[in-house]
Short mmCIF file of C-alpha atoms in Angstrom, two decimals:
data_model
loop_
_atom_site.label_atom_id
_atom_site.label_comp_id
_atom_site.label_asym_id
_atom_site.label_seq_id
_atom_site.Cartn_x
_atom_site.Cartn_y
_atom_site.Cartn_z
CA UNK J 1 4.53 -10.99 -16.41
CA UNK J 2 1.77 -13.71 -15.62
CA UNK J 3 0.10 -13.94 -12.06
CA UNK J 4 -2.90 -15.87 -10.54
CA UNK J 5 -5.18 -13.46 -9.30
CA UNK J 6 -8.44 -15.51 -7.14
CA UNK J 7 -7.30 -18.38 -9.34
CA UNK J 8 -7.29 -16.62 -12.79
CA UNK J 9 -3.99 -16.14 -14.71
CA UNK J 10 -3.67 -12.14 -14.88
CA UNK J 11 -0.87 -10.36 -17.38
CA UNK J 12 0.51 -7.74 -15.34
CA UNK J 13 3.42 -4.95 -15.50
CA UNK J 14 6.55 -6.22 -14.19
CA UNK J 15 7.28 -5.05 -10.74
CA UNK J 16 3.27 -4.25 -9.90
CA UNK J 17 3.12 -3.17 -6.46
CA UNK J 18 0.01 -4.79 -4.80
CA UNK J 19 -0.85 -0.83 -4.21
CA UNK J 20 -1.01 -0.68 -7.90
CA UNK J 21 -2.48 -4.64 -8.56
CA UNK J 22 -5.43 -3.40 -6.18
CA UNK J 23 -6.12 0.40 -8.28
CA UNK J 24 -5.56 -1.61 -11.52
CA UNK J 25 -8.49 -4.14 -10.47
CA UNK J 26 -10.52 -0.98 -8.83
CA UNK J 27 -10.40 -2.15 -5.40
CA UNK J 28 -8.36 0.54 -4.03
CA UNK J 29 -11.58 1.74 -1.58
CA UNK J 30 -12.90 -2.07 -0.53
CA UNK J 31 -12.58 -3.31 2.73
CA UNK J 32 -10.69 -6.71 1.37
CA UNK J 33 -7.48 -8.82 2.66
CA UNK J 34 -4.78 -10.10 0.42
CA UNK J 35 -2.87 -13.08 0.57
CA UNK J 36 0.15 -13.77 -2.10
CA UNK J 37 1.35 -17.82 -2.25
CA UNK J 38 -0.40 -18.07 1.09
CA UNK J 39 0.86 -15.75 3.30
CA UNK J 40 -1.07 -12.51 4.62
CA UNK J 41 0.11 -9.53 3.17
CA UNK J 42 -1.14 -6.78 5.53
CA UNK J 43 -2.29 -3.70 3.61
CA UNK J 44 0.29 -1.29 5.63
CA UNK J 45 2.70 -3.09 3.16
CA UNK J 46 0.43 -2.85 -0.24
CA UNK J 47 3.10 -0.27 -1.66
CA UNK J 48 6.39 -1.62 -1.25
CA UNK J 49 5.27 -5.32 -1.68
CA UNK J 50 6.30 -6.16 -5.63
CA UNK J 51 4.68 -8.87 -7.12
CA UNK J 52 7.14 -11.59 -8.93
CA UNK J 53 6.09 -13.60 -12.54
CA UNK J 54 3.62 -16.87 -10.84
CA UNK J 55 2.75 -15.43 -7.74
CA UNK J 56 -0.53 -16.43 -6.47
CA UNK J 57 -2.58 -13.33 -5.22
CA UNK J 58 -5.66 -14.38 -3.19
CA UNK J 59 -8.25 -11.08 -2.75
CA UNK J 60 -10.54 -11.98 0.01
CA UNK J 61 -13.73 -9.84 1.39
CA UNK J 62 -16.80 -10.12 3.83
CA UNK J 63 -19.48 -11.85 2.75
CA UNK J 64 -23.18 -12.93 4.08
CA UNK J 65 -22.51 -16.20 6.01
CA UNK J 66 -23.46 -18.02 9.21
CA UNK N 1 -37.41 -9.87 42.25
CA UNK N 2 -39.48 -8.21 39.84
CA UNK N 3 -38.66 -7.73 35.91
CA UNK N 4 -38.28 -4.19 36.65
CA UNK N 5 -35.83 -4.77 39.21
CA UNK N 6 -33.78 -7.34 38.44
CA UNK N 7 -30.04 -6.17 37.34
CA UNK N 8 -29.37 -6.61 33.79
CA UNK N 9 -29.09 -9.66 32.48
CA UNK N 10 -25.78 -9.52 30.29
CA UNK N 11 -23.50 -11.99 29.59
CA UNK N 12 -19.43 -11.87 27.70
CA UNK N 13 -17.77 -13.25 25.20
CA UNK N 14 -14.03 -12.51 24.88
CA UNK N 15 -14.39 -9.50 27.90
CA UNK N 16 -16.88 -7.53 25.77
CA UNK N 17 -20.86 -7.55 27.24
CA UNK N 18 -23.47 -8.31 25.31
CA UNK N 19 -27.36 -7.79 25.54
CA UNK N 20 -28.59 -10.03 23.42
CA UNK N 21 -27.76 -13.62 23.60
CA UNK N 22 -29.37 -14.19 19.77
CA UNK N 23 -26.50 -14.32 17.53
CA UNK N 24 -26.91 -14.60 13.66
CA UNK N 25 -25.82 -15.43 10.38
CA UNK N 26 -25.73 -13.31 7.23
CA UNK N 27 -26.28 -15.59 4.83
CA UNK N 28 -29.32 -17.27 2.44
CA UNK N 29 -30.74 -13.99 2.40
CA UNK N 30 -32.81 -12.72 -0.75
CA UNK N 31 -30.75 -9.92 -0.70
CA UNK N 32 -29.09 -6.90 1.84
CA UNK N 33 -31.91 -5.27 2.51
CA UNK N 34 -33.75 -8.03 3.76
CA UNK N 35 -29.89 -9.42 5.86
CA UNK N 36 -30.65 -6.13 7.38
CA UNK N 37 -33.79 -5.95 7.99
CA UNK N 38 -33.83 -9.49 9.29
CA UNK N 39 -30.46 -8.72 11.49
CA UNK N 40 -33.05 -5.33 13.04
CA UNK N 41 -35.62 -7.24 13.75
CA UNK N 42 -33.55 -10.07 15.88
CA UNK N 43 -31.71 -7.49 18.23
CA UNK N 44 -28.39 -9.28 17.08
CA UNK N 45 -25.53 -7.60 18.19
CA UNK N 46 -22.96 -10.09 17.23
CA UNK N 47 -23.08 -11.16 13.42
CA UNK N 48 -20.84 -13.99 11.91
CA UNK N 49 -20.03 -13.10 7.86
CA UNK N 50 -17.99 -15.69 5.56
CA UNK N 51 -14.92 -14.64 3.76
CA UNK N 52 -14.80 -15.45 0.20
CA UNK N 53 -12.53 -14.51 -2.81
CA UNK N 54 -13.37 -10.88 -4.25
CA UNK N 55 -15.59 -10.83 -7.86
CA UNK N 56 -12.57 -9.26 -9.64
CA UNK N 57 -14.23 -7.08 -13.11
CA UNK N 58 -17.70 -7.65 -11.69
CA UNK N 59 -20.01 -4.98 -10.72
CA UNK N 60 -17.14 -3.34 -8.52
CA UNK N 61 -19.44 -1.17 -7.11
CA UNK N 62 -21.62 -3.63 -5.23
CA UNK N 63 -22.69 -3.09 -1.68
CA UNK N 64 -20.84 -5.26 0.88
CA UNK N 65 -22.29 -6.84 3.68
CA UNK N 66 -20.49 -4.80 5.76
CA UNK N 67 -21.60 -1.91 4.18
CA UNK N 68 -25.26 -2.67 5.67
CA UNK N 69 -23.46 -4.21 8.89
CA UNK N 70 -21.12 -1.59 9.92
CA UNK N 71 -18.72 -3.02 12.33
CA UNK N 72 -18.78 -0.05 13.84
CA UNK N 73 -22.59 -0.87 15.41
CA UNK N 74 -21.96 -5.01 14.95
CA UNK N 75 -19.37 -7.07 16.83
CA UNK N 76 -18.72 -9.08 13.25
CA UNK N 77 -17.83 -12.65 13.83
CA UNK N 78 -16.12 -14.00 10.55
CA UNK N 79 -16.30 -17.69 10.09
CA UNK N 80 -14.41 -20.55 8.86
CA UNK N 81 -17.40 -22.27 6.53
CA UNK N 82 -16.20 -24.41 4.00
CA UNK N 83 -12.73 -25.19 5.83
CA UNK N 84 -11.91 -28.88 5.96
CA UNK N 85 -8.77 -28.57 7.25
CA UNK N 86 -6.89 -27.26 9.73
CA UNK N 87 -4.55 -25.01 7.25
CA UNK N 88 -7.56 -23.27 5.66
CA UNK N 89 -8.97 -22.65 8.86
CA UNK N 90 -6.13 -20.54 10.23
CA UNK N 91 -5.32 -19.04 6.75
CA UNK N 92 -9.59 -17.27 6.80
CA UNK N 93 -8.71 -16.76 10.37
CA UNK N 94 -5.64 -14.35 9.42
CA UNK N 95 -7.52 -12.84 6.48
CA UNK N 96 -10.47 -12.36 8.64
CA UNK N 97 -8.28 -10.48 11.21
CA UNK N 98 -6.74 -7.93 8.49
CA UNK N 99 -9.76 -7.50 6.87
CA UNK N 100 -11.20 -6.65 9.84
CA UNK N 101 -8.24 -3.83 11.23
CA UNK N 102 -7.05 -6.60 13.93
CA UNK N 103 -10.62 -7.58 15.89
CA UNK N 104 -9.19 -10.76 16.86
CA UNK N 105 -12.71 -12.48 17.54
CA UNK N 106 -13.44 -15.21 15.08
CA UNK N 107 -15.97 -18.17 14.87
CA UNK N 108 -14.20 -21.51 14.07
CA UNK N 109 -15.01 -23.98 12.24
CA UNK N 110 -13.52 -27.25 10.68
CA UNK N 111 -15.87 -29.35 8.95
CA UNK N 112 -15.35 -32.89 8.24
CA UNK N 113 -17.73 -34.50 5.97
CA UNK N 114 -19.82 -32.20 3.25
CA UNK N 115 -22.79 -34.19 3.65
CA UNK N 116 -23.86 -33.72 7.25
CA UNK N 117 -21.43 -30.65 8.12
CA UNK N 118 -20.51 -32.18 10.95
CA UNK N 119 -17.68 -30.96 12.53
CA UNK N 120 -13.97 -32.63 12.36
CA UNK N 121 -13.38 -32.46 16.37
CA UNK N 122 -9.45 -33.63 15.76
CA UNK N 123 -8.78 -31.12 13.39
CA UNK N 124 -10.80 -28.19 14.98
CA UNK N 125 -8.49 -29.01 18.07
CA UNK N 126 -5.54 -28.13 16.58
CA UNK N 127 -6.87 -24.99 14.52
CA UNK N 128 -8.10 -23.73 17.54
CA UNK N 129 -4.64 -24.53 19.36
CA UNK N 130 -2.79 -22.78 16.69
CA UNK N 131 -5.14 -19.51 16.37
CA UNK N 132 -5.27 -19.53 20.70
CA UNK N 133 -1.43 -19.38 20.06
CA UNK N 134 -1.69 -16.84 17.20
CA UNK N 135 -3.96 -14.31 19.97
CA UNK N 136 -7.41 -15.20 18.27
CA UNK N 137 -10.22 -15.09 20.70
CA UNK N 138 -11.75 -18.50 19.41
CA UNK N 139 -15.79 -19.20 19.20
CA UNK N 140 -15.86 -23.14 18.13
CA UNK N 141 -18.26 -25.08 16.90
CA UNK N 142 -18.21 -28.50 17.92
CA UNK N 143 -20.28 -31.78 18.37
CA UNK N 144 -22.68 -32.54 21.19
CA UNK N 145 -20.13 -34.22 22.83
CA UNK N 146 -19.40 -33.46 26.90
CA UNK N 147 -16.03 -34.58 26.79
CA UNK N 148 -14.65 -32.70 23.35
CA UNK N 149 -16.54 -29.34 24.54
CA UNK N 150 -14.53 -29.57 27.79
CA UNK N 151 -11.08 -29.91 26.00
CA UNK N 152 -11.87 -27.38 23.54
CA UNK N 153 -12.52 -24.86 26.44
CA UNK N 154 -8.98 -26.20 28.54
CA UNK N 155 -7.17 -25.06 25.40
CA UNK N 156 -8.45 -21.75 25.36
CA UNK N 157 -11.51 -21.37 23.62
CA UNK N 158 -13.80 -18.25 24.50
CA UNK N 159 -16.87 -19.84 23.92
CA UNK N 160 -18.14 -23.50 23.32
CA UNK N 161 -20.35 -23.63 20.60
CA UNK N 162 -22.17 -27.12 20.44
CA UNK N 163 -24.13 -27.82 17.25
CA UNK N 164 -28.18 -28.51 18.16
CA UNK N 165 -28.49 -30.79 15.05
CA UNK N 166 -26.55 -30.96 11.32
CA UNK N 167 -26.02 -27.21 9.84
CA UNK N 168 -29.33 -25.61 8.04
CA UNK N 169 -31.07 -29.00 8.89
CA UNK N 170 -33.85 -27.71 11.31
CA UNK N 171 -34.22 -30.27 13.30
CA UNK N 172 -34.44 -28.41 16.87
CA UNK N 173 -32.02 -30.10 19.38
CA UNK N 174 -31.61 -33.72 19.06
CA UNK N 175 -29.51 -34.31 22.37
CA UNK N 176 -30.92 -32.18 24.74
CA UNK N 177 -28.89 -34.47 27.61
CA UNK N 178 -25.55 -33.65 26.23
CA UNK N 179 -26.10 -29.93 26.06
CA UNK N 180 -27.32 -30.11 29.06
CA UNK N 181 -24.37 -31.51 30.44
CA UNK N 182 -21.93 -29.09 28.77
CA UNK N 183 -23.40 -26.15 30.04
CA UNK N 184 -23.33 -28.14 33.50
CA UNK N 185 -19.19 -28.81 32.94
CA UNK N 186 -18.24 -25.43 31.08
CA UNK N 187 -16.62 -22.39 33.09
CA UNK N 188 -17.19 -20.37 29.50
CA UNK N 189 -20.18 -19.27 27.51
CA UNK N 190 -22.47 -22.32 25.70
CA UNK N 191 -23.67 -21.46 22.36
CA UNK N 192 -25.86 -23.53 20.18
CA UNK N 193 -24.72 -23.15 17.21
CA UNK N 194 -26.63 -25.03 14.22
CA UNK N 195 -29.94 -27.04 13.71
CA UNK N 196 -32.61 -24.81 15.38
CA UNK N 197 -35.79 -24.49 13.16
CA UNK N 198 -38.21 -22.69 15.01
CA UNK N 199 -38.66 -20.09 17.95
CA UNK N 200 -39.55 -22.80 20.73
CA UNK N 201 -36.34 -24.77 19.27
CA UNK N 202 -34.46 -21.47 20.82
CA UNK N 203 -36.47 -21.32 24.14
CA UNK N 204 -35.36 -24.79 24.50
CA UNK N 205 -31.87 -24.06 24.57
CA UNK N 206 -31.98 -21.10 26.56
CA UNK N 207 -33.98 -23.27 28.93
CA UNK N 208 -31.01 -25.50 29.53
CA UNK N 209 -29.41 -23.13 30.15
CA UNK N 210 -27.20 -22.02 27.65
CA UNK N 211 -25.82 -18.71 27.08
CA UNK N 212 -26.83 -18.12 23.98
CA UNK N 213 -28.02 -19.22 20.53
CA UNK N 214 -26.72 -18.79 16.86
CA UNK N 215 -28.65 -19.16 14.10
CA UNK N 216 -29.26 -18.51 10.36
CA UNK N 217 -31.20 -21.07 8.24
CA UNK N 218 -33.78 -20.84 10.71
CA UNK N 219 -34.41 -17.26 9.90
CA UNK N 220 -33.40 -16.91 6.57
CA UNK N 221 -35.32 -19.81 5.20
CA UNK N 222 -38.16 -18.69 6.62
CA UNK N 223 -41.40 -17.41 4.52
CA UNK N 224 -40.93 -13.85 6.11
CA UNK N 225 -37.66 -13.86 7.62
CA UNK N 226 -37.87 -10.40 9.43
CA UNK N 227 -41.07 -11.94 11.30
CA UNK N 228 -39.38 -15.14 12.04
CA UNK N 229 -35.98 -12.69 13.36
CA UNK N 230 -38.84 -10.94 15.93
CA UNK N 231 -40.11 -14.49 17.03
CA UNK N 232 -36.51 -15.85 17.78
CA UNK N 233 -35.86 -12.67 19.68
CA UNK N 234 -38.85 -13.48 21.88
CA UNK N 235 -37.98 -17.07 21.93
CA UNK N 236 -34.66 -16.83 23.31
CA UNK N 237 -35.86 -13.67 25.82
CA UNK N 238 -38.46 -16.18 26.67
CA UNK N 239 -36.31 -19.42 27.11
CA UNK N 240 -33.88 -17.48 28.98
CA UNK N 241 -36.38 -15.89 31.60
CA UNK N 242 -38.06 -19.59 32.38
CA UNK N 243 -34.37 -20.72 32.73
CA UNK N 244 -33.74 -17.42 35.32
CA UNK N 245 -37.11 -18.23 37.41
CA UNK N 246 -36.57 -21.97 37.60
CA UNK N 247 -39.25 -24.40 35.98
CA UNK N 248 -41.52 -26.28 38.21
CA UNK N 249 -40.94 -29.98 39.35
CA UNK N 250 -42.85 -32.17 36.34
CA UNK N 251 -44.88 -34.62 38.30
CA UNK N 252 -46.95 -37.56 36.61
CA UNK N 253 -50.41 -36.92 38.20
CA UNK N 254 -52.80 -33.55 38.76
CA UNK N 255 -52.21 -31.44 41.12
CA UNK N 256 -55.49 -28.77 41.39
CA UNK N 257 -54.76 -25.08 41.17
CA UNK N 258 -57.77 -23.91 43.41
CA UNK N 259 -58.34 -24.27 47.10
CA UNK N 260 -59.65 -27.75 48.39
CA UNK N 261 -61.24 -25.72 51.31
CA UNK N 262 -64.26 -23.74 51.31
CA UNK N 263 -66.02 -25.80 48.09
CA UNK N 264 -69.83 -25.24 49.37
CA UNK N 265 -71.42 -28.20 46.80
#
């Protein structure tokens, strides 16, 4: 199935947990936040949260700013 | 009182005390090292970070600010940049907050023109009255403007955070009145947050009396950034201590500094 991922469309398994979106991109030690069609998905929920065909996955982390 | 004597001079932002009232950005930096380096030399202990969309497939292995930052020494302060609305605000907000295990403490801003970066006071109302609502502890930027900086603090805000001139510009405070007369109305801590260019820029805040000043451009533009984060340390320690000890009336004529009496020519 097709998702957005940061605004790219991304073929992924059907049913991808975002536990298993974040090891498949190699993220699974970053200190990051994820959003999915706009809404926080807090990471205590990464494994049971499935991912359905045109969701839009936003993978956010720190960076320098003032 | 003496120096030596005199009880610390702290002051709090969202019931956590602070020792330095320098707070600074990460970005514009040549690289981590020198954010670092630069962040050492200031005596920063709160540091305000963007959040930005992850490089997915690119050099996954990358140091993170917070990597060089830990939040474990640095009260982080995560920002809104680049929000021009009130949805976007509140969305970085809520990333901010997970990303960050739940420190609640975030540094708003809603911008309304990309030109001068100057703020969008209707819409940073409501972000902030939504986030307030949502148990953020809310640092706003805001114009020089008395009357907004008063309402923004009656809804809740932590601190007031009153931009000194437009965002990177330099300029040193343009309105030294109206920050004057915020810090004279506010019952919270006055930041100035935006448009300093120099270290005397920084005394001259501190001077009237604000609370404390946040910067980045200023020392991340500079030609050696690490020796311009040491000068604004001693600018704001400076500006702080004249405001403390209370500056001499300014009077129009002389007034001699040695003894009339006892001249024998």
């Amino acid at each position: 199935m097709q998702i957005i991922v940061n605004g790219t469309p991304t073929d992924v398994p059907e049913r991808l947990s975002m536990s298993g979106l974040i090891e498949q991109l190699g993220l699974s030690d970053r200190r990051l936040a994820v959003e999915v069609n706009r809404e926080l998905v807090p990471r205590s929920q990464f494994p049971e949260h499935e991912l359905r065909t045109g969701d839009s996955v936003e993978i956010i982390h720190a960076v320098g700013g003032g | 009182m003496t120096v030596a004597t005199r009880s610390p001079d702290r002051f709090s932002i969202a019931g956590r005390d602070y020792q330095s009232r320098l707070l600074v950005g990460t970005g514009k930096y040549k690289d981590l090292d020198e954010t670092a380096a630069a962040i050492e030399a200031s005596g920063a202990e709160i540091v305000t970070v963007a959040v930005r969309r992850t490089n997915i497939g690119q050099s996954p292995n990358e140091p993170n600010v917070l990597d060089v930052l830990p939040p474990s020494r640095y009260t982080i302060l995560p920002n809104t940049a680049g929000c021009y609305d009130v949805d976007s605000a509140v969305r970085t907000c809520r990333l901010a907050r997970e990303l960050l295990d739940g420190h609640n403490l975030v540094k708003l801003e809603v911008l309304g023109d990309e030109k001068t970066l100057f703020p969008d006071v209707v819409a940073t109302i409501s972000a902030a009255e939504e986030l307030i609502k949502d148990g953020f502890e809310v640092m706003v930027y805001t114009n020089d403007d008395p009357i907004i900086a008063k309402r923004l603090e009656e809804i809740g805000c932590c601190a007031v955070m009153p931009l000194a001139a437009p965002i990177g510009s330099g300029l040193g405070i343009r309105n030294r009145l109206n920050i004057l007369t915020i810090v004279e109305n506010a019952s919270v801590p006055v930041l100035v947050d935006a448009g300093v260019g120099t270290a005397s820029d920084a005394a001259i805040a501190m001077e009237l009396g604000c609370d404390g000043v946040l910067m980045n451009t200023a020392i991340a533009a500079a030609k050696d950034p690490v020796l311009m984060a040491s000068a604004m340390r001693k600018g704001i320690e400076a500006g702080r201590e004249a405001y403390l000890a209370g500056r001499m009336p300014a009077k129009r004529y002389a007034s001699a500094s040695s003894p009339i009496e006892g001249t024998f020519f």
